[in-house]
CSV table of C-alpha atoms in Angstrom, one decimal:
chain,number,residue,atom,x,y,z
A,1,MET,CA,-73.4,-10.7,46.3
A,2,ASP,CA,-76.3,-10.1,44.0
A,3,PHE,CA,-75.7,-6.4,43.7
A,4,GLN,CA,-76.0,-4.7,40.3
A,5,VAL,CA,-72.9,-2.5,39.8
A,6,VAL,CA,-73.0,0.9,38.0
A,7,VAL,CA,-69.8,2.8,37.4
A,8,LEU,CA,-70.2,6.5,36.7
A,9,ALA,CA,-67.4,7.3,34.2
A,10,GLY,CA,-68.4,10.9,33.5
A,11,GLY,CA,-67.2,12.8,30.4
A,12,THR,CA,-64.9,15.7,29.9
A,13,SER,CA,-65.0,17.4,33.4
A,14,LYS,CA,-64.6,21.2,33.3
A,15,ASN,CA,-62.5,21.0,36.5
A,16,LEU,CA,-59.8,19.1,34.6
A,17,VAL,CA,-59.4,21.4,31.6
A,18,PRO,CA,-56.9,21.4,29.8
A,19,LEU,CA,-56.0,17.9,30.8
A,20,VAL,CA,-59.2,16.4,29.3
A,21,SER,CA,-60.6,16.7,25.8
A,22,LYS,CA,-62.9,14.8,23.5
A,23,GLU,CA,-60.0,12.6,22.6
A,24,LEU,CA,-59.1,12.0,26.3
A,25,PRO,CA,-62.1,11.9,28.6
A,26,LYS,CA,-61.7,12.0,32.3
A,27,ALA,CA,-62.1,8.2,32.8
A,28,LEU,CA,-59.0,7.6,30.5
A,29,LEU,CA,-56.7,10.1,32.2
A,30,PRO,CA,-53.5,8.3,33.0
A,31,VAL,CA,-52.6,7.7,36.6
A,32,ALA,CA,-49.2,6.1,36.8
A,33,ASN,CA,-49.5,5.5,33.1
A,34,ARG,CA,-52.8,3.6,33.2
A,35,PRO,CA,-56.3,5.0,32.9
A,36,VAL,CA,-57.9,6.1,36.2
A,37,LEU,CA,-60.9,4.0,35.4
A,38,SER,CA,-58.8,0.8,35.5
A,39,TYR,CA,-58.3,1.3,39.3
A,40,VAL,CA,-62.1,1.0,39.9
A,41,LEU,CA,-62.5,-1.9,37.5
A,42,GLU,CA,-59.8,-3.9,39.1
A,43,LEU,CA,-61.1,-3.1,42.6
A,44,LEU,CA,-64.5,-4.4,41.6
A,45,GLU,CA,-62.9,-7.5,39.9
A,46,LEU,CA,-61.1,-8.3,43.2
A,47,SER,CA,-64.5,-8.3,44.9
A,48,ASN,CA,-65.7,-10.7,42.2
A,49,LEU,CA,-68.1,-8.0,40.9
A,50,LYS,CA,-67.7,-8.7,37.2
A,51,ASP,CA,-71.0,-7.7,35.7
A,52,LEU,CA,-70.9,-4.0,35.3
A,53,ILE,CA,-72.8,-1.1,33.7
A,54,VAL,CA,-70.4,1.7,32.8
A,55,VAL,CA,-72.2,5.1,32.2
A,56,ALA,CA,-70.4,7.8,30.1
A,57,GLU,CA,-71.6,11.3,29.3
A,58,GLY,CA,-71.9,11.6,25.5
A,59,LYS,CA,-71.8,9.0,22.7
A,60,ASP,CA,-68.2,9.8,21.7
A,61,VAL,CA,-66.9,9.3,25.2
A,62,ALA,CA,-68.8,6.1,25.6
A,63,LEU,CA,-67.3,4.8,22.3
A,64,ARG,CA,-63.8,5.6,23.5
A,65,ILE,CA,-64.3,4.1,26.9
A,66,GLY,CA,-66.0,1.0,25.4
A,67,SER,CA,-63.1,0.5,23.0
A,68,TRP,CA,-60.5,0.7,25.7
A,69,ILE,CA,-62.4,-1.7,28.0
A,70,SER,CA,-63.0,-4.3,25.3
A,71,GLY,CA,-59.2,-4.4,24.7
A,72,ALA,CA,-58.1,-4.4,28.3
A,73,TYR,CA,-60.8,-6.5,30.0
A,74,ASP,CA,-62.4,-8.5,27.3
A,75,ASP,CA,-61.8,-11.9,29.0
A,76,ARG,CA,-62.1,-10.7,32.6
A,77,LEU,CA,-65.2,-8.5,32.9
A,78,ARG,CA,-68.7,-8.4,31.4
A,79,VAL,CA,-69.3,-4.7,30.8
A,80,GLU,CA,-72.1,-2.9,29.2
A,81,VAL,CA,-71.1,0.7,28.3
A,82,THR,CA,-74.0,3.1,27.9
A,83,SER,CA,-74.1,6.8,27.1
A,84,VAL,CA,-76.3,9.5,28.7
A,85,PRO,CA,-76.6,13.1,27.7
A,86,GLU,CA,-73.8,15.5,28.9
A,87,ASP,CA,-74.3,17.5,32.1
A,88,VAL,CA,-77.2,15.5,33.4
A,89,GLY,CA,-75.4,15.0,36.7
A,90,THR,CA,-74.9,11.7,38.6
A,91,ALA,CA,-78.6,11.4,39.6
A,92,GLY,CA,-79.7,12.2,36.0
A,93,ALA,CA,-77.3,9.5,34.7
A,94,LEU,CA,-79.0,6.9,37.0
A,95,ARG,CA,-82.4,8.2,36.0
A,96,ALA,CA,-81.5,7.8,32.3
A,97,ILE,CA,-80.6,4.1,32.8
A,98,ALA,CA,-83.3,3.2,35.2
A,99,ARG,CA,-84.8,0.6,32.9
A,100,HIS,CA,-81.5,-1.3,33.2
A,101,LEU,CA,-81.6,-1.5,37.0
A,102,THR,CA,-83.4,-4.7,38.0
A,103,ALA,CA,-81.6,-6.0,41.1
A,104,ASN,CA,-82.8,-5.4,44.7
A,105,ASP,CA,-79.6,-3.5,45.5
A,106,ILE,CA,-77.5,-1.3,43.4
A,107,LEU,CA,-73.8,-0.5,44.0
A,108,VAL,CA,-72.9,2.9,42.4
A,109,VAL,CA,-69.2,3.8,42.1
A,110,SER,CA,-67.5,6.8,40.7
A,111,GLY,CA,-65.1,6.0,37.8
A,112,ASP,CA,-62.5,8.5,39.3
A,113,LEU,CA,-62.1,6.7,42.6
A,114,VAL,CA,-58.6,5.4,43.4
A,115,SER,CA,-58.8,3.2,46.5
A,116,ASP,CA,-58.0,-0.1,48.1
A,117,VAL,CA,-61.2,-0.3,50.1
A,118,SER,CA,-63.2,-3.3,49.2
A,119,PRO,CA,-66.7,-2.6,47.7
A,120,GLY,CA,-67.7,-5.8,49.5
A,121,ALA,CA,-67.3,-4.1,52.8
A,122,VAL,CA,-69.8,-1.4,51.8
A,123,ALA,CA,-72.2,-4.0,50.4
A,124,ALA,CA,-72.0,-6.1,53.6
A,125,ALA,CA,-72.7,-3.1,55.8
A,126,HIS,CA,-75.7,-2.2,53.6
A,127,ARG,CA,-77.1,-5.7,53.9
A,128,ARG,CA,-76.4,-6.0,57.6
A,129,HIS,CA,-78.5,-2.9,58.4
A,130,ASP,CA,-81.1,-3.4,55.7
A,131,ALA,CA,-80.4,0.2,54.7
A,132,VAL,CA,-81.9,2.3,51.9
A,133,VAL,CA,-78.5,3.8,51.3
A,134,THR,CA,-75.0,3.2,52.6
A,135,ALA,CA,-72.3,5.7,51.7
A,136,MET,CA,-68.6,5.2,52.0
A,137,LEU,CA,-67.0,8.2,53.8
A,138,CYS,CA,-63.2,8.4,53.9
A,139,SER,CA,-60.7,10.7,55.6
A,140,VAL,CA,-60.1,13.9,53.7
A,141,PRO,CA,-56.7,13.7,51.9
A,142,VAL,CA,-54.0,16.0,53.4
A,143,SER,CA,-53.8,17.9,50.1
A,144,GLY,CA,-56.2,18.2,47.2
A,145,SER,CA,-59.1,18.0,49.7
A,146,SER,CA,-61.5,20.5,48.0
A,147,GLU,CA,-64.4,18.7,46.4
A,148,SER,CA,-65.2,22.0,44.6
A,149,GLY,CA,-62.3,21.2,42.3
A,150,SER,CA,-59.5,23.7,42.3
A,151,THR,CA,-58.4,24.1,38.7
A,152,GLY,CA,-54.8,24.8,39.7
A,153,GLY,CA,-52.8,27.6,38.1
A,154,LYS,CA,-53.3,31.2,39.3
A,155,ASP,CA,-56.6,30.5,41.1
A,156,LYS,CA,-55.2,27.6,43.2
A,157,THR,CA,-54.7,29.6,46.4
A,158,LYS,CA,-57.9,31.7,46.1
A,159,LYS,CA,-60.4,28.9,46.3
A,160,ALA,CA,-62.1,28.2,49.7
A,161,VAL,CA,-61.5,24.7,51.0
A,162,VAL,CA,-64.9,22.9,51.0
A,163,HIS,CA,-65.9,20.1,53.3
A,164,ASN,CA,-68.9,18.0,54.1
A,165,VAL,CA,-70.5,18.5,57.5
A,166,VAL,CA,-71.6,15.0,58.6
A,167,GLY,CA,-73.6,13.9,61.6
A,168,LEU,CA,-73.2,10.3,62.8
A,169,ASP,CA,-74.8,8.4,65.6
A,170,PRO,CA,-72.7,7.2,68.5
A,171,THR,CA,-71.9,3.9,66.9
A,172,LYS,CA,-70.7,5.6,63.7
A,173,GLN,CA,-72.9,3.4,61.6
A,174,PHE,CA,-75.9,5.6,60.8
A,175,LEU,CA,-75.9,8.9,58.8
A,176,LEU,CA,-78.1,11.4,60.7
A,177,TYR,CA,-77.1,14.7,59.0
A,178,ILE,CA,-75.2,15.8,56.0
A,179,ALA,CA,-74.5,19.2,54.5
A,180,THR,CA,-72.3,19.2,51.4
A,181,GLY,CA,-70.1,22.1,50.3
A,182,ALA,CA,-70.2,24.0,53.6
A,183,GLU,CA,-67.4,26.5,54.0
A,184,ILE,CA,-65.6,25.7,57.2
A,185,GLU,CA,-64.9,29.4,58.0
A,186,LYS,CA,-68.6,30.1,58.3
A,187,ASP,CA,-71.1,29.1,61.0
A,188,TYR,CA,-73.7,26.6,60.0
A,189,LYS,CA,-77.0,25.8,61.5
A,190,ILE,CA,-78.6,22.5,62.6
A,191,GLN,CA,-82.3,22.3,63.3
A,192,LYS,CA,-83.2,21.9,67.0
A,193,SER,CA,-85.7,19.3,66.0
A,194,ILE,CA,-83.0,17.2,64.5
A,195,LEU,CA,-80.8,17.5,67.6
A,196,ARG,CA,-83.7,16.5,69.8
A,197,ALA,CA,-84.8,13.6,67.5
A,198,VAL,CA,-81.4,12.0,67.4
A,199,GLY,CA,-80.5,12.4,71.1
A,200,GLN,CA,-76.7,12.4,70.4
A,201,MET,CA,-74.8,13.2,67.2
A,202,ASP,CA,-71.1,13.2,66.4
A,203,ILE,CA,-70.3,16.1,64.0
A,204,ARG,CA,-67.5,15.5,61.6
A,205,THR,CA,-65.9,17.8,59.0
A,206,ASP,CA,-62.9,15.5,58.2
A,207,LEU,CA,-64.8,13.0,56.0
A,208,MET,CA,-64.9,12.9,52.2
A,209,ASP,CA,-67.7,11.3,50.2
A,210,ALA,CA,-65.9,8.6,48.3
A,211,TYR,CA,-68.9,8.3,45.8
A,212,MET,CA,-69.3,4.6,46.5
A,213,TYR,CA,-73.0,4.0,47.4
A,214,ALA,CA,-75.1,1.0,48.0
A,215,PHE,CA,-78.8,1.8,47.3
A,216,LYS,CA,-82.0,-0.2,47.8
A,217,ARG,CA,-83.2,0.0,44.2
A,218,SER,CA,-86.9,0.6,45.1
A,219,ALA,CA,-86.0,3.6,47.3
A,220,LEU,CA,-83.5,5.0,44.8
A,221,GLN,CA,-86.0,4.8,41.9
A,222,GLU,CA,-88.8,6.3,44.0
A,223,VAL,CA,-86.6,9.4,44.7
A,224,LEU,CA,-85.5,9.7,41.1
A,225,ASP,CA,-89.1,9.5,39.9
A,226,GLN,CA,-90.6,11.9,42.4
A,227,LYS,CA,-87.7,14.4,42.4
A,228,ASP,CA,-87.1,14.9,38.7
A,229,THR,CA,-85.0,18.1,39.4
A,230,PHE,CA,-82.4,16.2,41.4
A,231,ARG,CA,-79.1,16.2,39.5
A,232,SER,CA,-76.5,15.0,42.1
A,233,LEU,CA,-76.4,11.9,44.2
A,234,ARG,CA,-74.1,13.6,46.7
A,235,GLN,CA,-75.8,17.0,46.9
A,236,ASP,CA,-79.5,16.0,46.3
A,237,VAL,CA,-80.4,12.4,46.7
A,238,LEU,CA,-78.3,11.5,49.7
A,239,PRO,CA,-79.2,14.6,51.8
A,240,TYR,CA,-82.9,14.0,50.9
A,241,LEU,CA,-82.9,10.4,52.1
A,242,VAL,CA,-81.2,11.5,55.3
A,243,ARG,CA,-83.6,14.4,55.9
A,244,SER,CA,-86.7,12.2,55.2
A,245,GLN,CA,-85.3,9.6,57.7
A,246,LEU,CA,-85.1,12.3,60.4
A,247,ARG,CA,-88.4,13.8,59.5
A,248,SER,CA,-90.1,10.5,60.0
A,249,GLU,CA,-88.4,10.1,63.4
A,250,VAL,CA,-89.5,13.6,64.4
A,251,VAL,CA,-93.1,12.8,63.6
A,252,SER,CA,-92.8,9.4,65.3
A,253,ASN,CA,-91.6,10.9,68.6
A,254,ARG,CA,-94.2,13.7,68.4
A,255,THR,CA,-91.7,16.6,68.4
A,256,PRO,CA,-93.9,19.7,68.0
A,257,GLN,CA,-93.9,20.8,64.3
A,258,ALA,CA,-93.6,24.4,65.3
A,259,GLU,CA,-89.9,23.8,66.2
A,260,GLU,CA,-89.1,22.5,62.7
A,261,ASN,CA,-87.7,25.9,61.7
A,262,GLY,CA,-85.8,26.5,64.9
A,263,ASN,CA,-82.1,26.5,64.3
A,264,GLU,CA,-79.2,26.1,66.7
A,265,LYS,CA,-76.2,28.1,65.4
A,266,VAL,CA,-73.0,26.1,65.8
A,267,SER,CA,-69.6,27.9,65.4
A,268,SER,CA,-67.2,25.8,63.5
A,269,HIS,CA,-64.2,26.4,65.8
A,270,LYS,CA,-66.1,25.4,68.9
A,271,ILE,CA,-68.4,22.8,67.4
A,272,GLN,CA,-67.5,19.8,69.4
A,273,ALA,CA,-67.8,21.6,72.7
A,274,LEU,CA,-71.1,23.2,71.8
A,275,ILE,CA,-72.6,20.0,70.5
A,276,SER,CA,-71.7,18.2,73.7
A,277,GLN,CA,-73.5,20.9,75.6
A,278,ILE,CA,-76.6,20.7,73.4
A,279,LEU,CA,-76.8,16.9,73.5
A,280,SER,CA,-77.1,15.2,76.8
A,281,ASN,CA,-77.7,11.6,75.9
A,282,SER,CA,-74.4,9.8,76.5
A,283,SER,CA,-75.6,6.3,75.5
A,284,THR,CA,-73.8,4.5,72.7
A,285,THR,CA,-77.0,2.8,71.6
A,286,SER,CA,-77.5,3.4,67.8
A,287,PHE,CA,-80.0,5.9,66.7
A,288,HIS,CA,-82.3,3.3,65.1
A,289,ASP,CA,-82.1,1.0,68.1
A,290,LEU,CA,-83.0,3.9,70.4
A,291,TYR,CA,-86.2,4.6,68.6
A,292,ALA,CA,-87.2,1.1,67.7
A,293,TYR,CA,-89.8,1.1,70.5
A,294,GLY,CA,-92.2,3.6,72.2
A,295,ALA,CA,-91.5,5.3,75.5
A,296,ASN,CA,-92.9,2.4,77.5
A,297,GLY,CA,-90.7,0.0,75.7
A,298,SER,CA,-93.6,-2.1,74.4
A,299,ILE,CA,-95.3,-0.1,71.6
A,300,PRO,CA,-93.2,0.0,68.4
A,301,VAL,CA,-92.8,3.4,66.8
A,302,ARG,CA,-93.4,3.5,63.0
A,303,LYS,CA,-90.2,2.1,61.6
A,304,THR,CA,-88.3,4.4,59.2
A,305,HIS,CA,-85.7,3.7,56.6
A,306,LYS,CA,-82.0,3.7,57.6
A,307,CYS,CA,-79.2,5.7,56.0
A,308,CYS,CA,-75.9,4.1,56.9
A,309,VAL,CA,-72.2,4.8,56.4
A,310,TYR,CA,-69.1,2.7,56.0
A,311,ILE,CA,-65.9,4.4,57.2
A,312,PRO,CA,-62.8,2.4,56.3
A,313,PRO,CA,-59.7,2.2,58.6
A,314,SER,CA,-57.4,5.1,58.3
A,315,SER,CA,-54.7,2.8,56.9
A,316,LYS,CA,-56.8,2.4,53.7
A,317,TYR,CA,-56.1,4.7,50.7
A,318,CYS,CA,-59.0,6.6,49.2
A,319,ALA,CA,-58.9,9.6,46.8
A,320,ARG,CA,-61.0,10.9,43.9
A,321,LEU,CA,-59.7,12.6,40.8
A,322,PHE,CA,-62.1,15.6,40.8
A,323,SER,CA,-59.5,18.4,40.3
A,324,ILE,CA,-56.1,19.1,38.8
A,325,GLN,CA,-54.6,19.2,42.2
A,326,ALA,CA,-56.1,15.8,43.1
A,327,TYR,CA,-54.7,14.5,39.8
A,328,SER,CA,-51.2,15.5,40.7
A,329,ASP,CA,-51.6,14.2,44.3
A,330,ILE,CA,-52.9,10.8,43.2
A,331,ASN,CA,-50.1,10.3,40.7
A,332,ARG,CA,-47.6,11.1,43.3
A,333,ASP,CA,-49.3,8.8,45.9
A,334,VAL,CA,-49.6,5.8,43.5
A,335,ILE,CA,-45.9,5.8,42.8
A,336,GLY,CA,-45.1,6.7,46.4
A,337,GLU,CA,-46.8,5.9,49.7
A,338,ALA,CA,-49.7,4.0,48.0
A,339,SER,CA,-47.5,2.1,45.5
A,340,HIS,CA,-49.4,-1.2,46.1
A,341,LEU,CA,-52.2,0.3,44.0
A,342,SER,CA,-50.0,0.8,40.9
A,343,GLY,CA,-49.9,-2.8,39.9
A,344,TYR,CA,-46.2,-2.5,39.1
A,345,SER,CA,-43.1,-4.0,40.6
A,346,PHE,CA,-40.7,-1.4,42.0
A,347,SER,CA,-36.9,-1.7,41.6
A,348,ALA,CA,-34.4,-1.7,44.5
A,349,GLN,CA,-34.2,2.1,44.0
A,350,ASN,CA,-38.0,2.2,44.7
A,351,ASN,CA,-38.8,3.4,41.2
A,352,ILE,CA,-40.2,2.0,37.9
A,353,ILE,CA,-38.1,2.2,34.8
A,354,HIS,CA,-39.4,0.2,31.8
A,355,PRO,CA,-36.7,-2.1,30.4
A,356,SER,CA,-37.0,-0.5,27.0
A,357,ALA,CA,-36.4,3.1,28.4
A,358,GLN,CA,-33.0,4.6,27.7
A,359,LEU,CA,-31.0,6.9,30.1
A,360,GLY,CA,-28.1,9.1,29.1
A,361,SER,CA,-24.8,9.5,31.0
A,362,LYS,CA,-25.1,10.9,34.5
A,363,THR,CA,-28.9,11.0,34.3
A,364,THR,CA,-30.7,10.1,37.6
A,365,VAL,CA,-34.2,8.9,38.1
A,366,GLY,CA,-35.0,9.1,41.8
A,367,PRO,CA,-37.2,7.1,44.1
A,368,HIS,CA,-41.0,7.4,43.6
A,369,CYS,CA,-40.6,8.0,39.9
A,370,MET,CA,-41.9,6.2,36.8
A,371,LEU,CA,-40.4,6.1,33.3
A,372,GLY,CA,-42.6,4.5,30.6
A,373,GLU,CA,-42.0,2.2,27.8
A,374,GLY,CA,-39.8,3.4,24.9
A,375,SER,CA,-38.9,6.8,26.5
A,376,GLN,CA,-35.4,8.2,26.1
A,377,MET,CA,-33.5,10.7,28.2
A,378,GLY,CA,-30.3,12.5,27.4
A,379,ASP,CA,-27.3,13.2,29.5
A,380,LYS,CA,-27.2,14.9,32.9
A,381,CYS,CA,-31.0,14.8,33.5
A,382,SER,CA,-32.7,14.7,36.9
A,383,VAL,CA,-36.2,13.3,37.6
A,384,LYS,CA,-37.7,13.5,41.1
A,385,ARG,CA,-41.1,12.2,42.3
A,386,SER,CA,-42.6,12.3,38.8
A,387,VAL,CA,-44.4,10.1,36.2
A,388,ILE,CA,-43.1,10.1,32.7
A,389,GLY,CA,-45.2,8.3,30.1
A,390,GLN,CA,-44.4,6.2,27.0
A,391,HIS,CA,-42.3,7.1,24.0
A,392,CYS,CA,-41.1,10.5,25.3
A,393,ARG,CA,-38.0,12.2,23.9
A,394,ILE,CA,-36.2,14.2,26.6
A,395,GLY,CA,-33.0,16.1,25.8
A,396,SER,CA,-29.9,16.8,28.0
A,397,ASN,CA,-29.7,18.8,31.2
A,398,VAL,CA,-33.5,18.5,31.8
A,399,LYS,CA,-34.9,18.8,35.3
A,400,ILE,CA,-38.3,17.3,36.1
A,401,ALA,CA,-39.8,17.4,39.7
A,402,ASN,CA,-43.2,16.7,41.1
A,403,SER,CA,-44.7,16.5,37.7
A,404,VAL,CA,-46.7,14.3,35.3
A,405,VAL,CA,-45.6,13.9,31.7
A,406,MET,CA,-47.9,12.0,29.5
A,407,ASP,CA,-47.1,10.0,26.3
A,408,HIS,CA,-45.2,11.1,23.2
A,409,VAL,CA,-43.9,14.4,24.8
A,410,THR,CA,-40.8,16.0,23.4
A,411,ILE,CA,-38.6,18.1,25.8
A,412,GLY,CA,-35.7,20.1,24.5
A,413,ASP,CA,-32.3,20.6,26.1
A,414,GLY,CA,-32.1,22.6,29.3
A,415,CYS,CA,-35.8,22.6,30.2
A,416,SER,CA,-36.9,22.8,33.8
A,417,ILE,CA,-40.3,21.4,34.8
A,418,GLN,CA,-41.7,21.6,38.4
A,419,GLY,CA,-45.2,20.9,39.8
A,420,SER,CA,-46.7,20.7,36.3
A,421,VAL,CA,-48.9,18.4,34.2
A,422,ILE,CA,-47.9,18.0,30.5
A,423,CYS,CA,-50.4,16.2,28.3
A,424,SER,CA,-49.6,14.0,25.3
A,425,ASN,CA,-47.8,15.2,22.2
A,426,VAL,CA,-46.7,18.4,23.8
A,427,GLN,CA,-43.4,20.0,22.6
A,428,LEU,CA,-41.2,22.0,24.9
A,429,GLN,CA,-38.4,23.7,23.0
A,430,GLU,CA,-35.0,24.2,24.5
A,431,ARG,CA,-34.6,26.0,27.9
A,432,ALA,CA,-38.4,26.3,28.5
A,433,VAL,CA,-39.2,26.7,32.2
A,434,LEU,CA,-42.6,25.6,33.7
A,435,ARG,CA,-43.7,25.9,37.3
A,436,ASP,CA,-47.1,24.8,38.5
A,437,CYS,CA,-48.5,24.7,34.9
A,438,GLN,CA,-50.9,22.5,32.9
A,439,ILE,CA,-50.1,22.1,29.3
A,440,GLY,CA,-52.9,20.7,27.0
A,441,ALA,CA,-52.3,18.1,24.4
A,442,GLY,CA,-50.3,19.0,21.3
A,443,PHE,CA,-49.3,22.5,22.6
A,444,VAL,CA,-45.9,23.9,21.7
A,445,VAL,CA,-44.0,25.8,24.3
A,446,THR,CA,-41.5,28.1,22.5
A,447,ALA,CA,-37.8,28.2,23.4
A,448,ALA,CA,-36.6,30.0,26.5
A,449,CYS,CA,-40.2,30.9,27.6
A,450,GLU,CA,-41.0,30.9,31.3
A,451,TYR,CA,-44.5,30.2,32.7
A,452,LYS,CA,-45.7,30.1,36.3
A,453,GLY,CA,-49.2,29.0,37.3
A,454,GLU,CA,-50.5,28.9,33.7
A,455,ALA,CA,-52.9,26.6,31.9
A,456,LEU,CA,-51.9,26.5,28.2
A,457,ALA,CA,-53.8,24.8,25.5
A,458,ARG,CA,-54.3,24.9,21.7
A,459,LYS,CA,-57.2,27.0,20.4
A,460,GLU,CA,-59.9,24.7,19.2
A,461,LYS,CA,-60.7,25.1,15.5
């Protein structure tokens, strides 16, 4: 495949504070004790896509990512790491590196994607349909499904769950409609002209944009040049390409322009029933096949560009690290149900304990757990469904459940940690209790303190 590959590695995402910092950007956050970016790089390597442009926000982040890649993949991948200004958005990042994009087709992948879906499958669908864009859409994870990015802690239960509203043609190959960030509790509107133009449309709210796109470079650069205010591929570029595809078909089929502003209100809890009433065409012919010729079957209608989707089988794993909740979920999955993604060999007890780790008397490390290199645990400790990093010092009578503990963490005797993320070099003094907390790097939790639903971090100097 002569695709040019761009990996959007981001910077220090606000949704992931206090886990991220200038020293630990999002791309290097550990998932099962390896940087999340490694999952994308190895996925691409498996598809024999080894010439990559990795785009980072900010020069410092680019230097850190570049240094890590050169050490880990020097003899395996050919990677150019380039920096763009912070907060330019994903579309802005591609606009900033436009001069580097020279191939006919561009594969854009988010650096926070953890998946076993082959990029080659997306590229093949793109080429098969000669599309201007092909987007990979995956089933929404059971938990951590909000793409708005819950920050955990006290606000976790207050955030509205956000979905995409996606319209597909009957063959589920073409993307006919997309609205991002629509709240499922509210009604949403679809233009009558769109419904009439497409003939039949399957409305879905259970699909997540995996942020893996194949673009025809000429179409992508045209949009980026003409729409210089577009910041997001998901929220701006993709919906624009889909809308322009439909507008062209509306004109081609001579739908009266006066109806462009007509809206059909579709209630979310009755949407499938109402759509089936509105749409009468029961054919399974694809949208673009249906409108390839004029009404008499002989005069071709002006051909428009195609926006396609690739929906992998439900057996495939697909998640993005866009929130603290998602971070916890992905760590749990990669040492649990999706353990094939971890790259590690699991023991007969279905866990991973590094040979150099030391366990005290009557200490138990349960299944779906990971204990990193050089870490030590005292007597009578219990670890359940948790990841513990490298060179941690854990006292006696410590209980850790459903948590992530990064490297060089010190935990005193009698501590209890549940549903929490503890960053590197944190110190928990004896009998500290944490429940659903996030503790930033280097923070000290004083003895016998109890925290619930808190995000704690050192004050920046």
